[in-house]
mmCIF file of C-alpha atoms in Angstrom:
data_model
loop_
_atom_site.group_PDB
_atom_site.id
_atom_site.type_symbol
_atom_site.label_atom_id
_atom_site.label_comp_id
_atom_site.label_asym_id
_atom_site.label_seq_id
_atom_site.Cartn_x
_atom_site.Cartn_y
_atom_site.Cartn_z
ATOM 1 C CA MET B 1 65.104 30.799 134.244
ATOM 2 C CA LYS B 2 63.027 27.863 133.029
ATOM 3 C CA LYS B 3 59.873 29.987 133.222
ATOM 4 C CA ILE B 4 61.463 32.738 131.111
ATOM 5 C CA PHE B 5 62.633 30.161 128.561
ATOM 6 C CA LEU B 6 59.125 28.691 128.331
ATOM 7 C CA LEU B 7 57.567 32.144 127.977
ATOM 8 C CA VAL B 8 59.863 32.856 125.028
ATOM 9 C CA LEU B 9 59.226 29.463 123.422
ATOM 10 C CA LEU B 10 55.443 29.515 123.760
ATOM 11 C CA PRO B 11 54.749 32.349 121.276
ATOM 12 C CA ILE B 12 57.247 30.832 118.829
ATOM 13 C CA ALA B 13 55.532 27.437 118.986
ATOM 14 C CA THR B 14 52.088 29.041 118.654
ATOM 15 C CA THR B 15 53.278 30.955 115.587
ATOM 16 C CA ILE B 16 54.677 27.833 113.940
ATOM 17 C CA PHE B 17 51.439 25.862 114.365
ATOM 18 C CA ALA B 18 49.118 28.686 113.311
ATOM 19 C CA GLN B 19 50.582 29.764 109.999
ATOM 20 C CA ASN B 20 50.956 29.057 106.307
ATOM 21 C CA LYS B 21 47.892 26.952 105.702
ATOM 22 C CA LEU B 22 46.652 26.972 102.107
ATOM 23 C CA THR B 23 43.722 24.672 101.312
ATOM 24 C CA VAL B 24 41.870 23.931 98.083
ATOM 25 C CA GLU B 25 38.260 24.134 99.308
ATOM 26 C CA SER B 26 36.527 23.253 96.053
ATOM 27 C CA GLY B 27 37.492 22.183 92.552
ATOM 28 C CA ASN B 28 41.109 21.510 91.630
ATOM 29 C CA LEU B 29 43.888 23.197 89.704
ATOM 30 C CA ASN B 30 44.283 20.646 86.889
ATOM 31 C CA PHE B 31 42.312 22.781 84.409
ATOM 32 C CA LEU B 32 45.275 25.184 84.294
ATOM 33 C CA LYS B 33 47.317 22.630 82.316
ATOM 34 C CA GLY B 34 48.324 24.105 78.989
ATOM 35 C CA GLN B 35 47.748 27.711 80.109
ATOM 36 C CA THR B 36 50.636 30.120 79.709
ATOM 37 C CA GLU B 37 49.059 33.216 81.253
ATOM 38 C CA VAL B 38 46.328 33.934 83.817
ATOM 39 C CA ASN B 39 44.731 37.283 84.635
ATOM 40 C CA VAL B 40 44.776 38.413 88.296
ATOM 41 C CA GLU B 41 42.267 40.669 90.020
ATOM 42 C CA ARG B 42 41.816 41.695 93.609
ATOM 43 C CA ASN B 43 38.452 42.059 95.311
ATOM 44 C CA TYR B 44 39.478 44.140 98.334
ATOM 45 C CA GLY B 45 36.059 44.158 99.977
ATOM 46 C CA SER B 46 36.061 44.844 103.730
ATOM 47 C CA PRO B 47 38.901 42.887 105.341
ATOM 48 C CA LEU B 48 39.272 42.788 109.107
ATOM 49 C CA PHE B 49 42.461 43.663 110.958
ATOM 50 C CA GLN B 50 44.373 42.403 113.958
ATOM 51 C CA ALA B 51 43.305 39.850 116.575
ATOM 52 C CA GLU B 52 40.475 42.198 117.555
ATOM 53 C CA ASN B 53 38.929 42.035 114.053
ATOM 54 C CA PHE B 54 38.882 45.807 113.584
ATOM 55 C CA THR B 55 37.407 47.201 110.401
ATOM 56 C CA GLU B 56 39.972 49.059 108.317
ATOM 57 C CA THR B 57 38.430 52.371 109.434
ATOM 58 C CA GLU B 58 38.777 51.393 113.097
ATOM 59 C CA TYR B 59 42.330 50.158 112.588
ATOM 60 C CA LEU B 60 43.386 53.373 110.836
ATOM 61 C CA GLU B 61 41.698 55.570 113.436
ATOM 62 C CA ARG B 62 43.696 53.858 116.193
ATOM 63 C CA ARG B 63 46.890 54.106 114.143
ATOM 64 C CA HIS B 64 46.208 57.804 113.508
ATOM 65 C CA LYS B 65 45.864 58.547 117.226
ATOM 66 C CA GLU B 66 49.052 56.617 118.063
ATOM 67 C CA THR B 67 51.117 58.257 115.322
ATOM 68 C CA VAL B 68 49.976 61.815 116.034
ATOM 69 C CA ALA B 69 50.568 61.349 119.781
ATOM 70 C CA LYS B 70 54.115 60.077 119.225
ATOM 71 C CA LYS B 71 55.317 61.844 116.066
ATOM 72 C CA GLY B 72 52.818 64.510 115.011
ATOM 73 C CA GLU B 73 50.424 65.107 112.111
ATOM 74 C CA GLU B 74 53.133 65.320 109.413
ATOM 75 C CA ALA B 75 54.326 61.809 110.273
ATOM 76 C CA TRP B 76 50.732 60.570 109.997
ATOM 77 C CA LYS B 77 50.269 62.172 106.559
ATOM 78 C CA LYS B 78 53.397 60.417 105.323
ATOM 79 C CA TRP B 79 52.335 57.088 106.872
ATOM 80 C CA ILE B 80 48.774 57.112 105.505
ATOM 81 C CA ASP B 81 49.998 58.047 102.027
ATOM 82 C CA ILE B 82 52.290 55.015 101.929
ATOM 83 C CA TRP B 83 49.561 52.780 103.435
ATOM 84 C CA GLU B 84 47.144 53.819 100.669
ATOM 85 C CA GLN B 85 49.751 53.051 97.984
ATOM 86 C CA HIS B 86 50.147 49.568 99.450
ATOM 87 C CA ALA B 87 46.402 48.979 99.788
ATOM 88 C CA GLU B 88 45.693 50.172 96.243
ATOM 89 C CA THR B 89 48.515 48.522 94.292
ATOM 90 C CA ILE B 90 51.574 47.209 96.129
ATOM 91 C CA TRP B 91 49.930 44.356 98.060
ATOM 92 C CA THR B 92 48.432 42.968 94.854
ATOM 93 C CA GLU B 93 51.755 43.381 93.035
ATOM 94 C CA LYS B 94 53.568 41.485 95.820
ATOM 95 C CA PHE B 95 50.969 38.689 95.615
ATOM 96 C CA ILE B 96 51.577 38.400 91.862
ATOM 97 C CA GLU B 97 55.341 38.498 92.413
ATOM 98 C CA GLY B 98 55.009 35.543 94.764
ATOM 99 C CA LEU B 99 52.809 33.647 92.274
ATOM 100 C CA ASN B 100 55.314 34.141 89.470
ATOM 101 C CA LYS B 101 58.115 32.470 91.445
ATOM 102 C CA SER B 102 56.700 29.107 90.295
ATOM 103 C CA LYS B 103 57.457 30.044 86.639
ATOM 104 C CA LYS B 104 54.900 27.539 85.292
ATOM 105 C CA ILE B 105 52.324 30.152 84.276
ATOM 106 C CA LYS B 106 52.671 33.916 83.973
ATOM 107 C CA PHE B 107 50.270 35.762 86.279
ATOM 108 C CA THR B 108 49.548 39.396 85.484
ATOM 109 C CA GLN B 109 46.850 42.063 85.718
ATOM 110 C CA ASN B 110 44.615 43.496 83.011
ATOM 111 C CA VAL B 111 45.147 40.835 80.343
ATOM 112 C CA GLU B 112 42.639 38.897 78.250
ATOM 113 C CA THR B 113 43.042 35.267 79.289
ATOM 114 C CA LYS B 114 40.819 32.198 79.554
ATOM 115 C CA TYR B 115 40.942 32.233 83.341
ATOM 116 C CA THR B 116 41.030 34.924 85.999
ATOM 117 C CA LEU B 117 42.380 34.459 89.510
ATOM 118 C CA ILE B 118 40.757 36.697 92.149
ATOM 119 C CA ILE B 119 42.235 37.275 95.596
ATOM 120 C CA HIS B 120 39.853 38.478 98.284
ATOM 121 C CA PRO B 121 41.653 39.420 101.527
ATOM 122 C CA LYS B 122 39.550 38.533 104.575
ATOM 123 C CA TRP B 123 41.855 39.328 107.504
ATOM 124 C CA MET B 124 45.244 41.009 107.964
ATOM 125 C CA TYR B 125 47.592 41.113 110.908
ATOM 126 C CA ALA B 126 50.188 43.875 110.956
ATOM 127 C CA GLY B 127 52.726 42.207 113.243
ATOM 128 C CA TRP B 128 55.483 44.293 114.800
ATOM 129 C CA SER B 129 59.218 44.881 114.585
ATOM 130 C CA GLY B 130 61.743 45.246 117.364
ATOM 131 C CA PHE B 131 63.977 42.948 119.398
ATOM 132 C CA ILE B 132 61.694 40.083 118.365
ATOM 133 C CA MET B 133 59.824 40.588 115.079
ATOM 134 C CA GLN B 134 56.306 39.305 114.539
ATOM 135 C CA PRO B 135 55.627 39.007 110.779
ATOM 136 C CA GLY B 136 52.417 40.173 109.151
ATOM 137 C CA LYS B 137 49.762 37.576 108.321
ATOM 138 C CA LEU B 138 47.053 37.282 105.694
ATOM 139 C CA SER B 139 43.890 35.184 105.503
ATOM 140 C CA SER B 140 42.244 35.234 102.101
ATOM 141 C CA GLU B 141 39.846 33.530 99.735
ATOM 142 C CA ILE B 142 41.189 32.935 96.252
ATOM 143 C CA THR B 143 38.937 31.921 93.385
ATOM 144 C CA ILE B 144 39.778 31.018 89.808
ATOM 145 C CA VAL B 145 36.958 31.714 87.378
ATOM 146 C CA GLU B 146 36.316 31.483 83.670
ATOM 147 C CA THR B 147 36.978 35.042 82.455
ATOM 148 C CA ALA B 148 34.110 35.023 79.935
ATOM 149 C CA ASN B 149 31.720 33.587 82.556
ATOM 150 C CA PRO B 150 32.830 34.734 86.038
ATOM 151 C CA SER B 151 29.965 32.875 87.739
ATOM 152 C CA ASN B 152 31.725 29.649 86.687
ATOM 153 C CA VAL B 153 34.070 29.219 89.659
ATOM 154 C CA LEU B 154 36.532 26.424 88.890
ATOM 155 C CA ALA B 155 38.484 26.446 92.150
ATOM 156 C CA THR B 156 38.283 28.056 95.583
ATOM 157 C CA ILE B 157 41.387 28.199 97.761
ATOM 158 C CA LYS B 158 41.566 29.435 101.339
ATOM 159 C CA GLY B 159 44.692 30.958 102.827
ATOM 160 C CA ASP B 160 44.666 30.858 106.624
ATOM 161 C CA LYS B 161 47.015 33.217 108.478
ATOM 162 C CA ILE B 162 49.788 32.937 105.886
ATOM 163 C CA GLU B 163 52.806 34.502 107.544
ATOM 164 C CA GLY B 164 55.030 36.862 105.581
ATOM 165 C CA SER B 165 58.671 35.903 105.765
ATOM 166 C CA GLY B 166 61.576 35.681 103.357
ATOM 167 C CA SER B 167 60.574 38.755 101.352
ATOM 168 C CA LYS B 168 62.741 41.747 100.479
ATOM 169 C CA VAL B 169 60.162 44.260 101.751
ATOM 170 C CA ASP B 170 60.662 46.755 104.579
ATOM 171 C CA TYR B 171 59.586 44.887 107.718
ATOM 172 C CA GLY B 172 59.893 48.072 109.786
ATOM 173 C CA MET B 173 56.349 49.240 109.014
ATOM 174 C CA GLU B 174 52.971 47.496 109.037
ATOM 175 C CA TYR B 175 52.294 47.891 105.333
ATOM 176 C CA GLY B 176 55.628 46.221 104.515
ATOM 177 C CA ARG B 177 54.961 43.248 106.795
ATOM 178 C CA ILE B 178 51.490 42.815 105.271
ATOM 179 C CA ALA B 179 53.042 43.046 101.777
ATOM 180 C CA ALA B 180 55.326 40.144 102.728
ATOM 181 C CA ALA B 181 52.255 38.090 103.735
ATOM 182 C CA TYR B 182 50.675 38.784 100.320
ATOM 183 C CA GLU B 183 53.883 37.693 98.612
ATOM 184 C CA LYS B 184 54.096 34.523 100.712
ATOM 185 C CA THR B 185 50.455 33.695 99.920
ATOM 186 C CA GLY B 186 51.220 34.032 96.204
ATOM 187 C CA LYS B 187 54.338 31.918 96.580
ATOM 188 C CA GLU B 188 52.454 29.130 98.388
ATOM 189 C CA LEU B 189 49.697 29.189 95.754
ATOM 190 C CA GLY B 190 52.309 29.110 92.988
ATOM 191 C CA LYS B 191 53.804 25.977 94.545
ATOM 192 C CA ALA B 192 50.368 24.329 94.710
ATOM 193 C CA ILE B 193 49.720 25.147 91.046
ATOM 194 C CA LYS B 194 53.154 23.867 90.027
ATOM 195 C CA GLU B 195 52.467 20.606 91.894
ATOM 196 C CA ALA B 196 49.048 20.220 90.210
ATOM 197 C CA LEU B 197 50.559 20.710 86.743
ATOM 198 C CA LYS B 198 53.208 17.991 87.057
#
């Protein structure tokens, strides 16, 4: 019984110590004082997936095989359509939603502002749902640049395995769990900005 208890506790402890780390790597956030609105962009690039560091193509190929084997091609078409919606717009929207929980500055896309915040996802973990749920995770690099001179990087922030929890997304599917990790990353960054502007 003790062995079973320890086996259940070990992954929980590992999860607690390996999540939600947001670090300002360079610069600071003080320059945002007095700003009311900041533009947000996403540089999707080529993020890696899962513990195995699959490319997105590799990850989707594996997911395709699994889905077709279990549920058929129609189920895959539905799944990939929703995944693409998340990858193209929803993940970024959830990140912005998390940022705006701080209510100090309004973060939005496609606006002319002095500063632009760019999120660059580096690694995503899809997690799983079931008797015990494993939330999605996101590692990212976030930069804040002068909009008129994007080479002027004023701050670089690293998010390391930020775990999605506490969101109102659908945790039943991978794209929903990853969306929650984007939202949590935004929320943690919003808190850091709020603290810097005190």
